[in-house]
XYZ file of C-alpha atoms in Angstrom:
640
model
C 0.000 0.000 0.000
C 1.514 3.401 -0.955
C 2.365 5.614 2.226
C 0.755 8.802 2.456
C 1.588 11.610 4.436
C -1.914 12.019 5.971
C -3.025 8.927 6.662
C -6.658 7.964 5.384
C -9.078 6.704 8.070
C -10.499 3.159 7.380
C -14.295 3.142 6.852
C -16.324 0.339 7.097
C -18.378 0.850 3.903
C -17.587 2.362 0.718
C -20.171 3.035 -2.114
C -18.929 3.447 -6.021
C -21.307 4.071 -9.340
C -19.636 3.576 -12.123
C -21.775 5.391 -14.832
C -21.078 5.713 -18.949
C -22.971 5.211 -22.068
C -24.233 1.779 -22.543
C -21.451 0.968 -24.746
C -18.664 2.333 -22.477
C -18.905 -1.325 -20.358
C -20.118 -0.406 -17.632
C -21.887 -3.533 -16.215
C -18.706 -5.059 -17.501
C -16.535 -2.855 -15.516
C -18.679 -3.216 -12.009
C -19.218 -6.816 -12.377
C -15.361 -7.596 -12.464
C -14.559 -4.590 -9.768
C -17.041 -7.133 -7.670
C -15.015 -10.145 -8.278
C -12.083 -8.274 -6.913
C -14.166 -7.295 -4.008
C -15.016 -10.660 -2.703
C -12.071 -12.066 -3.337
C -10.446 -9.388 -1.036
C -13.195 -11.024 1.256
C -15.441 -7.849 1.658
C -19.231 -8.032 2.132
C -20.685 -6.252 -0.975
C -23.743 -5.804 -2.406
C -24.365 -4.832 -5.780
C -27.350 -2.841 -8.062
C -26.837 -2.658 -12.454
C -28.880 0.348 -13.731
C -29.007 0.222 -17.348
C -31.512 1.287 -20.456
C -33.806 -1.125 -21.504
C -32.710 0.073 -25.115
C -30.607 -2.373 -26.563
C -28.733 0.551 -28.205
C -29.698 4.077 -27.429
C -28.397 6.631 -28.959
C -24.507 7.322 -27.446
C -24.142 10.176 -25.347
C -27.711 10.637 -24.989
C -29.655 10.869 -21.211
C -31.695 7.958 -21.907
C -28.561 5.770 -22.613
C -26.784 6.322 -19.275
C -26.060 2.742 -18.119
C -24.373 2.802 -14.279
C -23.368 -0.220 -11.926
C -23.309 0.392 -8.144
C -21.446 -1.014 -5.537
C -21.432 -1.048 -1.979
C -18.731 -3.043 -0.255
C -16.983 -3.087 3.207
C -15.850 -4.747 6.467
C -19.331 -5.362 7.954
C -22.436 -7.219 7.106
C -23.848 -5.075 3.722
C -27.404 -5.232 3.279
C -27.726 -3.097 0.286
C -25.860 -1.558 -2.549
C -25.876 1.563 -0.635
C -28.112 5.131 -1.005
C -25.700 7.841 -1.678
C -22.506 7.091 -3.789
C -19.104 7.857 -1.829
C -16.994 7.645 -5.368
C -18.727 8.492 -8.664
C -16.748 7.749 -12.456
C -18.497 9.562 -14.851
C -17.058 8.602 -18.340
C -19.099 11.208 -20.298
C -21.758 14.414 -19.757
C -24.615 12.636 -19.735
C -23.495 9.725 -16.815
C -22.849 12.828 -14.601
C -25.837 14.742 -14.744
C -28.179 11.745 -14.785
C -26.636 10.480 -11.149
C -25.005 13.588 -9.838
C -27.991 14.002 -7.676
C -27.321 10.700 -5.764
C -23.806 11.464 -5.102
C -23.095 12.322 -1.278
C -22.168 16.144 -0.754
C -18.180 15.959 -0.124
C -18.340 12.435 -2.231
C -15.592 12.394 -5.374
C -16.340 12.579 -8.940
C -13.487 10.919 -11.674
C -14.650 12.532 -14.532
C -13.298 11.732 -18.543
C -12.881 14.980 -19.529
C -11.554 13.963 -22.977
C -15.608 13.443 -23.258
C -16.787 16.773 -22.269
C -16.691 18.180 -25.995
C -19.107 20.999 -27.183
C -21.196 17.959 -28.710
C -21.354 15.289 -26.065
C -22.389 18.304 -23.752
C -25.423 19.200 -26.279
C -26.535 15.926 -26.261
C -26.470 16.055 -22.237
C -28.241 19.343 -22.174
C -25.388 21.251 -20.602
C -25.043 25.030 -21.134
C -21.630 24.896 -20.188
C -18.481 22.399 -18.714
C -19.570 21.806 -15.327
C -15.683 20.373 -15.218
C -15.098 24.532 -15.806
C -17.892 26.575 -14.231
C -17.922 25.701 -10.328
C -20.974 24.079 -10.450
C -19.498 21.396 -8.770
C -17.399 22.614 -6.387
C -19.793 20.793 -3.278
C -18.192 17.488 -4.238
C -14.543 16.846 -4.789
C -13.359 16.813 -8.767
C -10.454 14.607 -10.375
C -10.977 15.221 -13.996
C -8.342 14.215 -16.642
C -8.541 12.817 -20.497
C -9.057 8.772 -19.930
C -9.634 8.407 -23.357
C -6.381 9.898 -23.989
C -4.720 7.682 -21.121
C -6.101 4.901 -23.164
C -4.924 5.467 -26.735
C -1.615 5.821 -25.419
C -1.741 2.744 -23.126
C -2.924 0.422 -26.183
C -0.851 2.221 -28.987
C 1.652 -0.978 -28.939
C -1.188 -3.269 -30.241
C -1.798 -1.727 -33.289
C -5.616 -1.141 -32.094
C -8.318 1.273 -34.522
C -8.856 3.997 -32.649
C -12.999 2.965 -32.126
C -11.231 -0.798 -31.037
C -8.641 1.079 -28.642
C -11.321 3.252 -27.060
C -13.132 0.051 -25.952
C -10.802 -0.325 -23.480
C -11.604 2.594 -21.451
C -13.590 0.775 -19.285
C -10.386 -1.252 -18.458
C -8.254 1.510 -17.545
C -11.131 2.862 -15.310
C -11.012 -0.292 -13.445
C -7.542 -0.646 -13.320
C -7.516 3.029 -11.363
C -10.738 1.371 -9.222
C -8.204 -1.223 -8.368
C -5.846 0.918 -7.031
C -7.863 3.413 -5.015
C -9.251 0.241 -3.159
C -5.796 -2.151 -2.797
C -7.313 -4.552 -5.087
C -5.314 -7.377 -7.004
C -5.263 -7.079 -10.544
C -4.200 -10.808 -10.877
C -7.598 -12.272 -11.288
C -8.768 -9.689 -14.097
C -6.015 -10.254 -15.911
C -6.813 -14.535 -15.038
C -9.888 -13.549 -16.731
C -9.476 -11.092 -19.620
C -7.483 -13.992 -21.045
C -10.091 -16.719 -21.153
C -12.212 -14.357 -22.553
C -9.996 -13.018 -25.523
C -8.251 -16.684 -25.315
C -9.280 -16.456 -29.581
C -7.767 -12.727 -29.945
C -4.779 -12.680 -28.025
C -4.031 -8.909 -28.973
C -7.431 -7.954 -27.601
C -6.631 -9.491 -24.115
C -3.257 -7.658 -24.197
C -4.635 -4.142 -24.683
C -7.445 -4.492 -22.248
C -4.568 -5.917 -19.813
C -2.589 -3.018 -21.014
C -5.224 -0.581 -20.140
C -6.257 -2.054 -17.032
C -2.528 -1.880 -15.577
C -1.890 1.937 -16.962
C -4.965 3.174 -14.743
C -3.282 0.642 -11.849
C -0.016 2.520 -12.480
C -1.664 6.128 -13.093
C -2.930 6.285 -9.371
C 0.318 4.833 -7.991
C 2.698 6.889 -9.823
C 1.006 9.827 -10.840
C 0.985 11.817 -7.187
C -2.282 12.458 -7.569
C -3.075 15.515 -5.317
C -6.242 16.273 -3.609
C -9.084 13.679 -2.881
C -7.666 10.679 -4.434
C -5.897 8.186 -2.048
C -5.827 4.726 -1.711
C -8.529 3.118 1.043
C -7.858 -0.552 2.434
C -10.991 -1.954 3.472
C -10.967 -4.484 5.568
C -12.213 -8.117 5.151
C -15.772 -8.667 6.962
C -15.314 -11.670 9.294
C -16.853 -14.491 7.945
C -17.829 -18.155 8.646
C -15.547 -20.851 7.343
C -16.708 -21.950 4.115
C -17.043 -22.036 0.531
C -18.349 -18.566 -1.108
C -18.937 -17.550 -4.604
C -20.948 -14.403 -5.716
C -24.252 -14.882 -7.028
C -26.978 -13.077 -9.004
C -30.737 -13.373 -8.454
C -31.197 -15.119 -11.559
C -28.338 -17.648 -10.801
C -29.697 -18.007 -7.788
C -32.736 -18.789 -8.788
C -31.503 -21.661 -11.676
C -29.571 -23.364 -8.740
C -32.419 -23.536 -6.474
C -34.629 -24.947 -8.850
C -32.176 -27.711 -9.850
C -31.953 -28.344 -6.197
C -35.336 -28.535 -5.398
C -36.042 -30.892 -8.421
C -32.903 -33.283 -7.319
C -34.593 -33.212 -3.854
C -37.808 -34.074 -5.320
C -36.075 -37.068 -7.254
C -37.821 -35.770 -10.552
C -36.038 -34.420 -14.008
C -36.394 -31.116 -14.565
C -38.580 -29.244 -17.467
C -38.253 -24.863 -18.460
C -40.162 -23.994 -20.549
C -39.569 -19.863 -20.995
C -39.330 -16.894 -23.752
C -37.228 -14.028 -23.385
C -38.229 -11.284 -21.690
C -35.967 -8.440 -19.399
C -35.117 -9.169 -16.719
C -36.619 -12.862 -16.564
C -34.329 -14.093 -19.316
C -31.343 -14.885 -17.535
C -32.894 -17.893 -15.578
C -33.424 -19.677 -19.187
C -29.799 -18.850 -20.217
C -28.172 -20.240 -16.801
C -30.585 -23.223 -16.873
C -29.160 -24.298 -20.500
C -26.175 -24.983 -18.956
C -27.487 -27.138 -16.193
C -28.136 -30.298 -18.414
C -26.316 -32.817 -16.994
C -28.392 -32.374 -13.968
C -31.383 -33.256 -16.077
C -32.607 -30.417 -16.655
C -34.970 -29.981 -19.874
C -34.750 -26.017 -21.661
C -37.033 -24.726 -23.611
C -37.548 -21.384 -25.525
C -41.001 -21.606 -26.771
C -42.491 -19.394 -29.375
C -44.349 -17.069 -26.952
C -45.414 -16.763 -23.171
C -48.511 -19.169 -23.104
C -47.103 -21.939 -25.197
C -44.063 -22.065 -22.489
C -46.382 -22.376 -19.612
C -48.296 -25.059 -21.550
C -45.419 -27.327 -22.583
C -44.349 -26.667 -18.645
C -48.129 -27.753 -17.799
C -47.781 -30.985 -20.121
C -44.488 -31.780 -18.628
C -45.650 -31.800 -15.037
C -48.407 -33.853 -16.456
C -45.894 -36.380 -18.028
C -44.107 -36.901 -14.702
C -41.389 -34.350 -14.408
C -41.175 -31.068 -12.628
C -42.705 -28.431 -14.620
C -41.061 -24.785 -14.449
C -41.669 -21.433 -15.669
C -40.623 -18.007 -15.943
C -41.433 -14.440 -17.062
C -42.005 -10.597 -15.621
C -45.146 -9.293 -15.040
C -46.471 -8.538 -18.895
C -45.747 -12.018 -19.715
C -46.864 -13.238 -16.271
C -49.827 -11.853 -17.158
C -50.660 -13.984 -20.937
C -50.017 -17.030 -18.699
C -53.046 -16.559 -16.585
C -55.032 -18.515 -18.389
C -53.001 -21.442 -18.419
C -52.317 -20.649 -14.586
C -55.837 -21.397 -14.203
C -55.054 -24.673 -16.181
C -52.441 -25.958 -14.065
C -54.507 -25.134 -10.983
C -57.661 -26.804 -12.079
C -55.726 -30.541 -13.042
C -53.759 -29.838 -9.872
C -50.238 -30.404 -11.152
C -47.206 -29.120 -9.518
C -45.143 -25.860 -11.647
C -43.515 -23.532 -10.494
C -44.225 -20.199 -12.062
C -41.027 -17.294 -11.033
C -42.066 -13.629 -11.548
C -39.347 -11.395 -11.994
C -41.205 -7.869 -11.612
C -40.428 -5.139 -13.306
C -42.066 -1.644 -13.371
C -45.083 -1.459 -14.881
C -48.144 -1.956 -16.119
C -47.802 -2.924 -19.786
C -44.354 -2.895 -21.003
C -43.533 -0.169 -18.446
C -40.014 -0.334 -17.698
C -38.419 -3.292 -18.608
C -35.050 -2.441 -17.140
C -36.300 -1.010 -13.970
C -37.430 -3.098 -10.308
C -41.094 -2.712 -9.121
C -42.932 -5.229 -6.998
C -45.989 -4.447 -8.578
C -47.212 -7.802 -9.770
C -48.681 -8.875 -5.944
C -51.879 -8.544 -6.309
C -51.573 -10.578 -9.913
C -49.774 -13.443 -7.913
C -52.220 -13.469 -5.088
C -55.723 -12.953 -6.691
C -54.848 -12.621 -10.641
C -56.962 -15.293 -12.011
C -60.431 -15.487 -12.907
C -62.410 -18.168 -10.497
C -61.493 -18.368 -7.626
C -58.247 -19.910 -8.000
C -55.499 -20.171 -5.137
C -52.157 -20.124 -5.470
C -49.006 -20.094 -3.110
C -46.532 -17.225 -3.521
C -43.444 -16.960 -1.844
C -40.811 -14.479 -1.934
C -37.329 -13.943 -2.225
C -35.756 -11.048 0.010
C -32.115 -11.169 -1.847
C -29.693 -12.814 -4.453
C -28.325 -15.282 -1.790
C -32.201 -16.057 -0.645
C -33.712 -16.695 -3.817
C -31.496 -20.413 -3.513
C -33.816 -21.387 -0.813
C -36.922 -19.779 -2.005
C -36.614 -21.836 -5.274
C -36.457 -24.920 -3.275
C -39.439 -24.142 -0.881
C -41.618 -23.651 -4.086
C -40.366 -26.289 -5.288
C -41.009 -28.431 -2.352
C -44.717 -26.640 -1.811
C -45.890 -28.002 -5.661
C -44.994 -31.320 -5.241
C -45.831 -31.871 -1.605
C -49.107 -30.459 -2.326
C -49.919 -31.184 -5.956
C -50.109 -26.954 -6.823
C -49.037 -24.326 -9.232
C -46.673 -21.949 -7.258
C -45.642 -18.626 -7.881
C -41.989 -17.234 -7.060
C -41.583 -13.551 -6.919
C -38.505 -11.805 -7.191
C -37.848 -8.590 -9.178
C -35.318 -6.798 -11.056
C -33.001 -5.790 -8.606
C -32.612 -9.160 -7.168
C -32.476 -10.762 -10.946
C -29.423 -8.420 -11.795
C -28.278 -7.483 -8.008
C -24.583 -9.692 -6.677
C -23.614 -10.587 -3.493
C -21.655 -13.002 -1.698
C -23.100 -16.798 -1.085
C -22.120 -19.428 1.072
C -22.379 -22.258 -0.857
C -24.564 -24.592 1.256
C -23.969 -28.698 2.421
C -26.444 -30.226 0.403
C -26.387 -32.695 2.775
C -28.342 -30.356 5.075
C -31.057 -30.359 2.800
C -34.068 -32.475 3.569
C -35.213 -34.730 0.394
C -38.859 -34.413 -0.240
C -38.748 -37.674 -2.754
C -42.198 -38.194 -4.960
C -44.722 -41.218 -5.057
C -46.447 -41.806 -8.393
C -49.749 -43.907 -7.914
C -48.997 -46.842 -9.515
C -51.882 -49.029 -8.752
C -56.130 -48.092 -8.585
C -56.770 -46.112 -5.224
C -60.359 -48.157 -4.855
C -62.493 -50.303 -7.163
C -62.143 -48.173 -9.979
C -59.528 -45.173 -10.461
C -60.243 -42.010 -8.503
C -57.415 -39.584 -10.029
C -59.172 -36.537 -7.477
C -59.227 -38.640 -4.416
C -57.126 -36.290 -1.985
C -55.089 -37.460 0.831
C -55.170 -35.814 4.840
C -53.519 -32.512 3.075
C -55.814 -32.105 0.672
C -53.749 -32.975 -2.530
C -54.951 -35.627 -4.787
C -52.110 -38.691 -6.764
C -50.049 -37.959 -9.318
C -50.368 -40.273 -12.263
C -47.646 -40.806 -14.851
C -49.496 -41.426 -18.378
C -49.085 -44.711 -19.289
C -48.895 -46.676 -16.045
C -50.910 -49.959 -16.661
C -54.280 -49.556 -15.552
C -54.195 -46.241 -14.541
C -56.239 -44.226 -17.279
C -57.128 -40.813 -16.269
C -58.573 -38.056 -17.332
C -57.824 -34.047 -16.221
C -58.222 -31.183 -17.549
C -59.451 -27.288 -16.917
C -63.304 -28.052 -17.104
C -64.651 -28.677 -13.516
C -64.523 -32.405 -12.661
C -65.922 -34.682 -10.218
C -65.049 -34.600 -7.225
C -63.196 -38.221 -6.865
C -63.417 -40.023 -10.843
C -62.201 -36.649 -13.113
C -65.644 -37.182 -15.201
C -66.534 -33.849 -16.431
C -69.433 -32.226 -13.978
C -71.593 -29.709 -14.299
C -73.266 -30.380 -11.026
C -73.991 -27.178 -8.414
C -72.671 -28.942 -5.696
C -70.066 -30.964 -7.154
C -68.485 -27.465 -8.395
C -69.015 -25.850 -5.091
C -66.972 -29.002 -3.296
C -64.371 -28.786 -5.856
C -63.875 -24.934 -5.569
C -63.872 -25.356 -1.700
C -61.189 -28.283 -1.711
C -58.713 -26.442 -3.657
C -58.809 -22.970 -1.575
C -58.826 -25.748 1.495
C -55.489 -27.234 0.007
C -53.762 -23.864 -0.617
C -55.436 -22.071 2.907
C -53.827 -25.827 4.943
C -50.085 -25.664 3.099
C -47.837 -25.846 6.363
C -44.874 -22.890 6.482
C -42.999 -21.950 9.400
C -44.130 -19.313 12.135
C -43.221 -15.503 10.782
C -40.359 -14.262 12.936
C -38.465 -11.105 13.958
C -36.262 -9.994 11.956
C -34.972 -7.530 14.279
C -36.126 -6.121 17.747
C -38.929 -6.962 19.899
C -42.116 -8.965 19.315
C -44.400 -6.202 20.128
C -43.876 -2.627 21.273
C -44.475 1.270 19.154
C -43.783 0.507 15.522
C -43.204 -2.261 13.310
C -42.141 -2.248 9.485
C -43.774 -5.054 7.338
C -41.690 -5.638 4.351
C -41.269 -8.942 1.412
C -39.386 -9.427 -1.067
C -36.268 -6.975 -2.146
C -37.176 -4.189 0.269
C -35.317 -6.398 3.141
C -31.813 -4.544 3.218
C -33.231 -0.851 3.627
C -36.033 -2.108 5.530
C -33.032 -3.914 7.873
C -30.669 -0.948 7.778
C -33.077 1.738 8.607
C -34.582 -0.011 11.920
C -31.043 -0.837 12.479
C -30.083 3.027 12.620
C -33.116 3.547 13.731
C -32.883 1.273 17.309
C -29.674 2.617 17.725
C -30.791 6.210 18.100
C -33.245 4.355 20.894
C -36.474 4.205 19.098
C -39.140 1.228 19.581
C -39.092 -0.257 15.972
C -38.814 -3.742 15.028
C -38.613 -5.374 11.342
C -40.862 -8.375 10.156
C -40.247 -9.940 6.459
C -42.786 -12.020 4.931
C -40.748 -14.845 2.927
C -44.910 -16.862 2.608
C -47.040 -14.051 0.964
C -49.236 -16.939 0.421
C -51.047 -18.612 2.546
C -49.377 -16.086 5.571
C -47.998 -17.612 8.582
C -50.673 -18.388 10.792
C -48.744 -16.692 14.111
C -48.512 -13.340 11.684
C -51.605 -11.735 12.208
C -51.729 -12.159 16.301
C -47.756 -10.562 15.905
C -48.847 -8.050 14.262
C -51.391 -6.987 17.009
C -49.010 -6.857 19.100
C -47.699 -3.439 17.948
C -49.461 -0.109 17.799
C -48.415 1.218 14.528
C -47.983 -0.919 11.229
C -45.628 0.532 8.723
C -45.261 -1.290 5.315
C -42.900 -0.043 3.017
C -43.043 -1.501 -0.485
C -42.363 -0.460 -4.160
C -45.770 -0.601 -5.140
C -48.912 1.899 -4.147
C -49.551 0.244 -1.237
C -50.752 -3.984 -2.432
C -49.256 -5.194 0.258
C -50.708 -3.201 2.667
C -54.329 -3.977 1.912
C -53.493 -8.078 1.761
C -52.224 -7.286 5.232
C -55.531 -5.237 6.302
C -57.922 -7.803 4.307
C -56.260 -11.252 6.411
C -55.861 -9.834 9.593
C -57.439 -6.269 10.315
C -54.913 -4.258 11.088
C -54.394 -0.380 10.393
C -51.216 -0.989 7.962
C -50.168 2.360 6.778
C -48.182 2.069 3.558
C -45.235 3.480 2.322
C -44.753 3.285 -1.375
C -42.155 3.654 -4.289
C -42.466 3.300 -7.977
C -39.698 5.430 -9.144
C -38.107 1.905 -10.730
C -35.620 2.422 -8.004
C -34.629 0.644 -4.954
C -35.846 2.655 -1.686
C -33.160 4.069 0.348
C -31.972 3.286 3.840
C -32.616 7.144 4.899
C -35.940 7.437 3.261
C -37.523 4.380 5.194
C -35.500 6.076 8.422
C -37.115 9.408 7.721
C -40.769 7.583 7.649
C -39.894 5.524 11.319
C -39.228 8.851 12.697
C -41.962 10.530 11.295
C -44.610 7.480 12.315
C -43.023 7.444 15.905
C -43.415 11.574 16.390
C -40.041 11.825 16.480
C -37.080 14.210 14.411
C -35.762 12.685 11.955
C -32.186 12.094 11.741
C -30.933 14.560 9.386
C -32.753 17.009 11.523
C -30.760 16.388 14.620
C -28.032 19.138 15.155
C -27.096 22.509 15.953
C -29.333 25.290 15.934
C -27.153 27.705 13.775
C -28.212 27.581 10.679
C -26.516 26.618 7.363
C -24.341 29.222 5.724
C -24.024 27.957 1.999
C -22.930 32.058 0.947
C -20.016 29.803 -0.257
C -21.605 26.793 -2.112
C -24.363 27.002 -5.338
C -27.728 26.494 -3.781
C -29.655 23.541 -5.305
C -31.422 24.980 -7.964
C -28.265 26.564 -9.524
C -26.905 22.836 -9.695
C -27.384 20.957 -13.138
C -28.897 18.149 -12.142
């Protein structure tokens, strides 16, 4: 580590964006700075912004694509709110997340991109590298691009070819700022050039000129290199891992645990897509991948192979969700096991494909027509989505039932570090095909004490069946039309779904009653966490609940929930949630809501504790002399 004169105090977090067009590599860049990360042994979590246009137009607002990072010697719940470092590789990444960056945070700047033209296109007036208009946050701009010609001029690059490898210099810089080995990138830029071997030289060129630029260059001023820590850590095997990887591994697992091959049937859609590409590589674990030629023919051919004997899986976000419901319906009314994962997106329609809602509850819960029940679970992070994937796994089979996993975009993209679990610890859940008549002739509905009737493999001797999504009777599948026969049926499927055993809800953190408690599912966990974290620190009577079984609820979680006087439930929707919670149990949930397409920040959940407690809110707390900011430009006179 390079001695300084001063030296620089340790923190225990640090948060970076790395922001450019969507051609500048950015997702690239922040998904191999993360590899360093955890191999340095730091907690991290990570959140990929980019346009949902596969191309946009380069320089342009609506092309920004960023990667953020939060990483650091204690448990990391979230990819951070306010970036500590920003790299801005052009206009238009700074002024689209300027306004997130901390006041006092630093911005690396390319200022061989601030040209007259590239400033247009960001709606700039003038160089806000030149006019003071940032002088509230500390500046290191120089020509990267120019840094980069020079570092690849050996390898005889084009100049369009050698600017690619901007992205590499930047992260060679990252590197250096946070003591981080530039071994493994370079492990890994040749595998991936192993075909263009002057390619992988450049980009290892690149990377170790920005390494060399911040140790050699006596960078003045805000730039100095920042150890952070390892977190301490169980012993154990660790890998970073993605929702959607996640997600794939889980659902292998929970079909080897179920003793059944393995059928996806998916078609692409952002940001569900991923699950079908990791899957394809799972085959040897007998795992069956299928792109069908739209939404409702993948759900079908997932439908048929549950009905053929294997474990039937699906996936989609919410539009395509949404075409399956039919076929939903289906699967519900033969009373096969599939699992169905959701990866939400904002919405409705088409919405925004790139950007992380949790929108699609009340479709999971209630969006079929009948009355037609269906389990939901949900994921709370990357790491959790493994054992999500097996528990609806183990929920279909066990009880003969369509499930629904919901996740959403920021978990599907989101990183952080996994302990690889002991599949040994894993309890199998094996299944028994009927393989002889259940009386004197074959009753395919008879149900057993939990309500689920036999699976039948076609083709077993004797054991001709019929199913199918017109209302049968009750015990021999013969199409009825009978009143009360219907009535029976409806009841014993909502009496299946309403009797499917999960695990008391517990507390996350702080007591099991008392002033205030925050009701969160799915991705909202880490602010939700963080903020009654800060918040029970400062002495305030908050606790945190997370619902991982939207559906059916724990049975404990409605007399919990009485136990507190105020029920706060902050969720990225306008407020779905919220009314499930007030329809099941009667409580006064109050709802806190978000559909920006963004993740919620720690301090905006914190400001809502202190606001539902009566109490000042944090940023409030100080000094009574107020602010003098004669010296800095007010808000409105920042480009933003």
């Amino acid at each position: 580590m390079a001695e300084t004169t001063n030296p620089v105090p340790v923190p225990e977090s640090v948060t970076v964006r790395f922001a450019g067009d969507s051609g500048d590599g950015m997702q690239l860049t922040g998904g191999q700075f993360t590899l360093s990360t955890a191999l340095a042994g730091n907690d991290l979590a990570t959140f990929p912004d980019f346009p949902a246009e596969i191309r946009a137009p380069q320089g342009t607002l609506f092309g920004v694509s960023a990667f953020q990072i939060n990483f650091g010697s204690t448990a990391i719940e979230t990819a951070g709110d306010a970036p500590d470092v920003l790299v801005a590789m052009n206009p238009a990444a700074l002024k689209v997340n300027l306004s997130a960056l901390k006041p006092g945070g630093l911005i690396i700047a390319d200022s061989g991109e601030f040209s007259k033209r590239n400033l247009e296109k960001a709606k700039y007036d003038g160089n806000p590298l030149e006019d003071g208009s940032l002088a509230r946050w500390d500046l290191l701009a120089f020509d990267i691009s120019a840094q980069t010609l020079e570092a690849v001029k050996p390898f005889g690059l084009g100049n369009k070819e050698a600017l690619r490898c901007k992205n590499m210099w930047t992260l060679g810089l990252a590197l250096w700022m946070f003591d981080r080995p530039r071994g493994p990138i370079h492990d890994w830029l040749k595998a991936k050039f192993a075909k263009a071997p002057d390619i992988a030289a450049a980009n290892i060129a690149a990377l170790d000129a920005g390494h060399a630029y911040g140790e050699t260059a006596e960078i003045s001023g805000p730039v100095k290199q920042v150890h952070v820590d390892p977190v301490a850590s169980e012993p154990g095997l660790y890998r970073t891992i993605t929702g959607a990887e996640s997600v794939s591994l889980g659902l292998v697992a929970g079909a080897q645990l179920a003793e059944l091959p393995m059928f996806f049937g998916g078609y692409p859609i952002t940001p569900a897509s991923a699950i079908l590409h990791h899957l394809a590589r799972l085959r040897e674990f007998d795992v069956t991948t299928f792109q069908a030629e739209d939404e409702i023919a993948a759900i079908c051919a997932a439908i048929g192979a549950s009905y053929a004997g294997h474990l039937g899986v699906t996936s989609s976000s919410g539009p395509g969700i949404a075409l399956k419901g039919e076929a939903m319906g289906l699967a519900i009314m033969t009373e096969l096991p599939l699992v169905i994962v959701n990866s939400q997106r904002g919405g409705p329609s088409t919405g925004l494909p790139t950007k992380t809602e949790q929108s699609d509850l009340y479709q999971a819960v209630y969006g079929r027509n009948g009355d037609a029940p269906m389990p939901v679970v949900a994921a709370r992070s990357p790491a959790d989505a493994f054992e999500c994937a097996i528990e609806a796994c183990r929920i279909a089979v066990q009880y003969m039932t369509p499930v629904m996993l919901l996740t959403d975009g920021y978990i599907a993209n989101a990183a952080e570090p996994w302990k690889v679990p002991d599949p040994a610890t894993y309890e199998p859940f094996p299944v028994q095909f009927l393989t002889e008549k259940n009386g004197d002739t074959l009753l395919p509905y008879q149900r057993d004490d939990t309500g689920k009737r036999s699976w039948i493999k076609p083709g077993t001797p004797g054991l001709m069946h019929r199913i199918g999504g017109i209302e049968k009777d009750a015990l021999t599948g013969n199409i009825s039309y009978d009143p009360a026969n219907h009535q029976a049926m409806t009841d014993a499927r909502k009496a299946k779904v309403d009797g499917i055993a999960v695990p008391d809800q517990d507390v996350c953190l702080g007591n099991d009653s008392g002033r205030l408690v925050l009701v969160g599912w799915g991705s909202t966990y880490g602010p939700i966490h963080q903020a009654v974290r800060r918040a029970r620190k400062r002495g305030l009577d908050v606790s945190h609940i997370h619902v991982r079984h939207v559906w059916p609820m724990p049975k404990n979680l409605g007399p919990l929930l009485k136990g507190f006087d105020k029920v706060l439930v902050p969720e990225m929707n306008t407020g779905q949630f919220k009314t499930v919670l007030r329809d099941q149990f009667l409580v006064d949930a109050q709802p806190l809501t978000k559909t920006s397409g963004q993740p919620f920040a720690i301090a905006e959940i914190e400001d809502a504790i202190c606001d539902a407690l009566g109490e000042p809110r944090a940023s409030d707390i100080g000094g009574e002399v107020p602010v003098n900011d004669s010296q800095l430009p007010t808000p409105e006179s920042v480009e933003q």
